[in-house]
Amino acid sequence: MKFDIIGDIHGCYDELIHLLKAMGYVWENNVFKHPDRRKIVFVGDITDRGPASLNCIRLVYDLVQSEKAIYVPGNHCNKLYRYLIGRNVQIKHGLETTVAELENLNPRERKIVSHSFRMLYETAPLYTVLDEQRLIVCHAGIREDMIGKTSKKVESFVLYGDITGQKDINGLPERRDWAKSYTGKALIVYGHTPVSEPRWKNNTVNIDTGCVFGGKLTALRYPERETISIPSEQPLLKEKFRSFPD
Ligand SMILES: [Mn+2]
């Protein structure tokens, strides 16, 4: 099986459609299909901040339902899910855009899209192990010793990365560079931390190229290990991108 793994979308629906078409997916019988029967894998954070989060939910839900795609959740997905099941979450850091879209719907439409997202989230694996354990897709990363496990500690790492609990000089949560010490054989494909170009490090690749911050939406084609990107239609916010010393 061949895969096209797509980075953090954050409501950038138009760029997602462009990317799927650029990779050869065709719209047929109300679903995107690839003539070579490739499968899409989403790294999570499909909603929040961008202009069309609900369309992203609808499309990802339909693709997963029709077994054309696999979805793993990101931290924004986790928070939206908790909001939808009535937990007391803070409506900020991008969630406010998705909530505003929901509030613009009539109650029936709102119920449908909320139900779709809840189903999507509840049936999603925390991360996915593919191609006979040669490929792992997870939102923020995973340590080699965590592969195959699903404890609370693993969940936190997969959703938020290797956080220290401290803030960096820009006031953002400090994240350790876990990829730097990864020595595993499986290729780990992840997102979560916006970088201006896909970042390869020790058999890991970060494909969150900050589409919602004016970067680009990137996919990794596997097993080819080639990336393809679509430029963002959003204004560029340079300060949102991180760089890593090698
Ligand atoms: Mn994230």
GROMACS .gro file of C-alpha atoms and ligand atoms in nm:
model
  247
    1MET     CA    1   0.000   0.000   0.000
    2LYS     CA    2   0.117   0.349  -0.089
    3PHE     CA    3   0.034   0.650   0.125
    4ASP     CA    4   0.002   1.026   0.092
    5ILE     CA    5   0.045   1.173   0.439
    6ILE     CA    6  -0.094   1.524   0.478
    7GLY     CA    7   0.026   1.777   0.738
    8ASP     CA    8  -0.174   2.008   0.966
    9ILE     CA    9  -0.465   2.159   0.768
   10HIS     CA   10  -0.621   2.388   1.032
   11GLY     CA   11  -0.925   2.476   0.823
   12CYS     CA   12  -0.733   2.548   0.500
   13TYR     CA   13  -0.987   2.358   0.291
   14ASP     CA   14  -0.904   2.514  -0.048
   15GLU     CA   15  -0.536   2.428  -0.015
   16LEU     CA   16  -0.633   2.072   0.084
   17ILE     CA   17  -0.840   2.031  -0.232
   18HIS     CA   18  -0.554   2.171  -0.443
   19LEU     CA   19  -0.310   1.932  -0.279
   20LEU     CA   20  -0.530   1.626  -0.335
   21LYS     CA   21  -0.577   1.717  -0.701
   22ALA     CA   22  -0.204   1.787  -0.744
   23MET     CA   23  -0.132   1.434  -0.616
   24GLY     CA   24  -0.369   1.282  -0.873
   25TYR     CA   25  -0.681   1.228  -0.664
   26VAL     CA   26  -1.002   1.255  -0.863
   27TRP     CA   27  -1.353   1.333  -0.740
   28GLU     CA   28  -1.572   1.038  -0.834
   29ASN     CA   29  -1.907   0.923  -0.691
   30ASN     CA   30  -1.887   1.185  -0.414
   31VAL     CA   31  -1.545   1.085  -0.289
   32PHE     CA   32  -1.179   1.149  -0.377
   33LYS     CA   33  -1.005   0.843  -0.517
   34HIS     CA   34  -0.657   0.778  -0.648
   35PRO     CA   35  -0.621   0.578  -0.973
   36ASP     CA   36  -0.330   0.387  -0.812
   37ARG     CA   37  -0.542   0.316  -0.502
   38ARG     CA   38  -0.316   0.519  -0.276
   39LYS     CA   39  -0.441   0.598   0.074
   40ILE     CA   40  -0.444   0.936   0.245
   41VAL     CA   41  -0.321   0.972   0.604
   42PHE     CA   42  -0.400   1.288   0.803
   43VAL     CA   43  -0.163   1.386   1.085
   44GLY     CA   44  -0.436   1.571   1.278
   45ASP     CA   45  -0.521   1.934   1.358
   46ILE     CA   46  -0.766   1.954   1.070
   47THR     CA   47  -0.960   2.244   1.229
   48ASP     CA   48  -0.906   2.582   1.406
   49ARG     CA   49  -0.761   2.918   1.298
   50GLY     CA   50  -0.828   2.874   0.924
   51PRO     CA   51  -1.131   2.979   0.717
   52ALA     CA   52  -1.315   2.648   0.660
   53SER     CA   53  -1.273   2.402   0.947
   54LEU     CA   54  -1.615   2.242   0.908
   55ASN     CA   55  -1.557   2.159   0.542
   56CYS     CA   56  -1.233   1.994   0.648
   57ILE     CA   57  -1.424   1.784   0.904
   58ARG     CA   58  -1.685   1.683   0.644
   59LEU     CA   59  -1.424   1.584   0.386
   60VAL     CA   60  -1.195   1.396   0.627
   61TYR     CA   61  -1.495   1.216   0.780
   62ASP     CA   62  -1.621   1.106   0.436
   63LEU     CA   63  -1.274   0.991   0.328
   64VAL     CA   64  -1.225   0.787   0.646
   65GLN     CA   65  -1.578   0.641   0.622
   66SER     CA   66  -1.514   0.527   0.266
   67GLU     CA   67  -1.176   0.382   0.369
   68LYS     CA   68  -0.983   0.617   0.143
   69ALA     CA   69  -0.807   0.777   0.439
   70ILE     CA   70  -0.674   0.720   0.789
   71TYR     CA   71  -0.691   1.001   1.045
   72VAL     CA   72  -0.498   1.044   1.367
   73PRO     CA   73  -0.592   1.328   1.603
   74GLY     CA   74  -0.395   1.635   1.702
   75ASN     CA   75  -0.418   1.852   2.014
   76HIS     CA   76  -0.670   2.085   1.845
   77CYS     CA   77  -0.884   1.782   1.756
   78ASN     CA   78  -0.870   1.667   2.118
   79LYS     CA   79  -0.985   2.008   2.240
   80LEU     CA   80  -1.266   2.038   1.983
   81TYR     CA   81  -1.383   1.692   2.082
   82ARG     CA   82  -1.390   1.788   2.449
   83TYR     CA   83  -1.585   2.104   2.358
   84LEU     CA   84  -1.839   1.902   2.157
   85ILE     CA   85  -1.904   1.657   2.441
   86GLY     CA   86  -1.970   1.948   2.676
   87ARG     CA   87  -1.644   1.976   2.866
   88ASN     CA   88  -1.545   2.314   2.998
   89VAL     CA   89  -1.267   2.413   2.755
   90GLN     CA   90  -1.131   2.759   2.681
   91ILE     CA   91  -1.253   2.881   2.343
   92LYS     CA   92  -0.925   3.029   2.223
   93HIS     CA   93  -0.600   2.943   2.039
   94GLY     CA   94  -0.803   2.891   1.721
   95LEU     CA   95  -1.100   2.699   1.859
   96GLU     CA   96  -1.302   3.023   1.846
   97THR     CA   97  -1.306   3.013   1.464
   98THR     CA   98  -1.445   2.658   1.455
   99VAL     CA   99  -1.703   2.741   1.724
  100ALA     CA  100  -1.809   3.051   1.526
  101GLU     CA  101  -1.859   2.835   1.217
  102LEU     CA  102  -2.069   2.590   1.420
  103GLU     CA  103  -2.280   2.872   1.562
  104ASN     CA  104  -2.355   2.994   1.210
  105LEU     CA  105  -2.524   2.666   1.123
  106ASN     CA  106  -2.886   2.575   1.184
  107PRO     CA  107  -2.934   2.322   1.466
  108ARG     CA  108  -2.977   2.030   1.228
  109GLU     CA  109  -2.657   2.101   1.031
  110ARG     CA  110  -2.470   2.164   1.355
  111LYS     CA  111  -2.582   1.827   1.488
  112ILE     CA  112  -2.466   1.648   1.173
  113VAL     CA  113  -2.117   1.796   1.163
  114SER     CA  114  -2.072   1.761   1.542
  115HIS     CA  115  -2.172   1.398   1.521
  116SER     CA  116  -1.934   1.339   1.229
  117PHE     CA  117  -1.642   1.486   1.419
  118ARG     CA  118  -1.722   1.291   1.735
  119MET     CA  119  -1.738   0.967   1.535
  120LEU     CA  120  -1.414   1.053   1.356
  121TYR     CA  121  -1.236   1.125   1.683
  122GLU     CA  122  -1.377   0.833   1.880
  123THR     CA  123  -1.284   0.576   1.615
  124ALA     CA  124  -0.938   0.721   1.544
  125PRO     CA  125  -0.622   0.549   1.668
  126LEU     CA  126  -0.390   0.765   1.878
  127TYR     CA  127  -0.127   0.710   1.607
  128THR     CA  128  -0.098   0.463   1.323
  129VAL     CA  129   0.163   0.199   1.244
  130LEU     CA  130   0.173   0.113   0.872
  131ASP     CA  131   0.372  -0.087   0.614
  132GLU     CA  132   0.472  -0.368   0.850
  133GLN     CA  133   0.597  -0.123   1.116
  134ARG     CA  134   0.819   0.064   0.873
  135LEU     CA  135   0.599   0.375   0.887
  136ILE     CA  136   0.443   0.555   1.184
  137VAL     CA  137   0.217   0.858   1.154
  138CYS     CA  138   0.142   1.060   1.466
  139HIS     CA  139   0.055   1.423   1.534
  140ALA     CA  140   0.342   1.567   1.739
  141GLY     CA  141   0.591   1.281   1.747
  142ILE     CA  142   0.663   0.966   1.945
  143ARG     CA  143   0.963   0.817   2.124
  144GLU     CA  144   1.085   0.478   2.008
  145ASP     CA  145   1.007   0.317   2.346
  146MET     CA  146   0.647   0.441   2.323
  147ILE     CA  147   0.568   0.271   1.992
  148GLY     CA  148   0.290   0.017   2.045
  149LYS     CA  149   0.179   0.177   2.372
  150THR     CA  150  -0.120   0.401   2.446
  151SER     CA  151  -0.080   0.519   2.807
  152LYS     CA  152  -0.173   0.873   2.919
  153LYS     CA  153   0.195   0.965   2.893
  154VAL     CA  154   0.210   0.840   2.535
  155GLU     CA  155  -0.115   1.024   2.455
  156SER     CA  156   0.027   1.351   2.586
  157PHE     CA  157   0.350   1.307   2.388
  158VAL     CA  158   0.167   1.217   2.068
  159LEU     CA  159  -0.074   1.512   2.097
  160TYR     CA  160   0.154   1.786   2.236
  161GLY     CA  161   0.508   1.666   2.178
  162ASP     CA  162   0.792   1.658   2.427
  163ILE     CA  163   0.683   1.962   2.629
  164THR     CA  164   0.869   2.088   2.934
  165GLY     CA  165   0.583   2.286   3.089
  166GLN     CA  166   0.791   2.603   3.038
  167LYS     CA  167   0.739   2.886   2.789
  168ASP     CA  168   1.003   2.985   2.535
  169ILE     CA  169   1.123   3.343   2.470
  170ASN     CA  170   0.824   3.402   2.240
  171GLY     CA  171   0.577   3.285   2.505
  172LEU     CA  172   0.508   2.956   2.325
  173PRO     CA  173   0.515   2.621   2.508
  174GLU     CA  174   0.872   2.494   2.507
  175ARG     CA  175   0.911   2.175   2.308
  176ARG     CA  176   1.215   1.951   2.320
  177ASP     CA  177   1.362   1.835   1.989
  178TRP     CA  178   1.273   1.465   2.035
  179ALA     CA  179   1.360   1.385   1.671
  180LYS     CA  180   1.725   1.467   1.740
  181SER     CA  181   1.765   1.162   1.962
  182TYR     CA  182   1.545   0.923   1.763
  183THR     CA  183   1.740   0.617   1.653
  184GLY     CA  184   1.458   0.388   1.536
  185LYS     CA  185   1.424   0.215   1.200
  186ALA     CA  186   1.061   0.312   1.136
  187LEU     CA  187   1.004   0.638   0.954
  188ILE     CA  188   0.806   0.874   1.177
  189VAL     CA  189   0.591   1.129   0.997
  190TYR     CA  190   0.441   1.404   1.209
  191GLY     CA  191   0.340   1.771   1.222
  192HIS     CA  192   0.232   2.004   1.505
  193THR     CA  193   0.530   2.241   1.501
  194PRO     CA  194   0.530   2.477   1.201
  195VAL     CA  195   0.854   2.478   1.004
  196SER     CA  196   0.916   2.667   0.680
  197GLU     CA  197   1.035   2.353   0.495
  198PRO     CA  198   0.969   1.985   0.572
  199ARG     CA  199   1.228   1.892   0.832
  200TRP     CA  200   1.405   1.556   0.800
  201LYS     CA  201   1.594   1.434   1.105
  202ASN     CA  202   1.708   1.078   1.190
  203ASN     CA  203   1.435   0.895   0.997
  204THR     CA  204   1.166   1.139   1.107
  205VAL     CA  205   1.000   1.412   0.904
  206ASN     CA  206   0.792   1.707   1.021
  207ILE     CA  207   0.546   1.800   0.745
  208ASP     CA  208   0.366   2.085   0.923
  209THR     CA  209   0.475   2.367   0.695
  210GLY     CA  210   0.238   2.617   0.859
  211CYS     CA  211  -0.031   2.649   0.592
  212VAL     CA  212  -0.263   2.841   0.825
  213PHE     CA  213   0.024   3.083   0.903
  214GLY     CA  214   0.087   3.161   0.537
  215GLY     CA  215   0.337   2.880   0.469
  216LYS     CA  216   0.226   2.585   0.263
  217LEU     CA  217   0.030   2.262   0.292
  218THR     CA  218   0.263   1.963   0.253
  219ALA     CA  219   0.217   1.593   0.190
  220LEU     CA  220   0.475   1.318   0.208
  221ARG     CA  221   0.440   1.049  -0.057
  222TYR     CA  222   0.537   0.708   0.079
  223PRO     CA  223   0.729   0.490  -0.005
  224GLU     CA  224   0.873   0.748  -0.248
  225ARG     CA  225   0.970   0.977   0.043
  226GLU     CA  226   0.900   1.282  -0.172
  227THR     CA  227   0.717   1.588  -0.046
  228ILE     CA  228   0.470   1.798  -0.240
  229SER     CA  229   0.344   2.137  -0.121
  230ILE     CA  230   0.070   2.383  -0.214
  231PRO     CA  231   0.129   2.751  -0.126
  232SER     CA  232  -0.102   2.895   0.139
  233GLU     CA  233  -0.371   3.152   0.067
  234GLN     CA  234  -0.334   3.292   0.420
  235PRO     CA  235  -0.123   3.594   0.521
  236LEU     CA  236   0.232   3.510   0.629
  237LEU     CA  237   0.300   3.519   1.005
  238LYS     CA  238   0.675   3.459   1.016
  239GLU     CA  239   0.693   3.451   1.398
  240LYS     CA  240   0.482   3.133   1.405
  241PHE     CA  241   0.753   2.922   1.239
  242ARG     CA  242   1.022   2.750   1.439
  243SER     CA  243   1.373   2.661   1.342
  244PHE     CA  244   1.586   2.388   1.495
  245PRO     CA  245   1.962   2.388   1.536
  246ASP     CA  246   2.112   2.073   1.385
  247MN      MN  247  -0.090   2.053   1.688
   0.00000   0.00000   0.00000
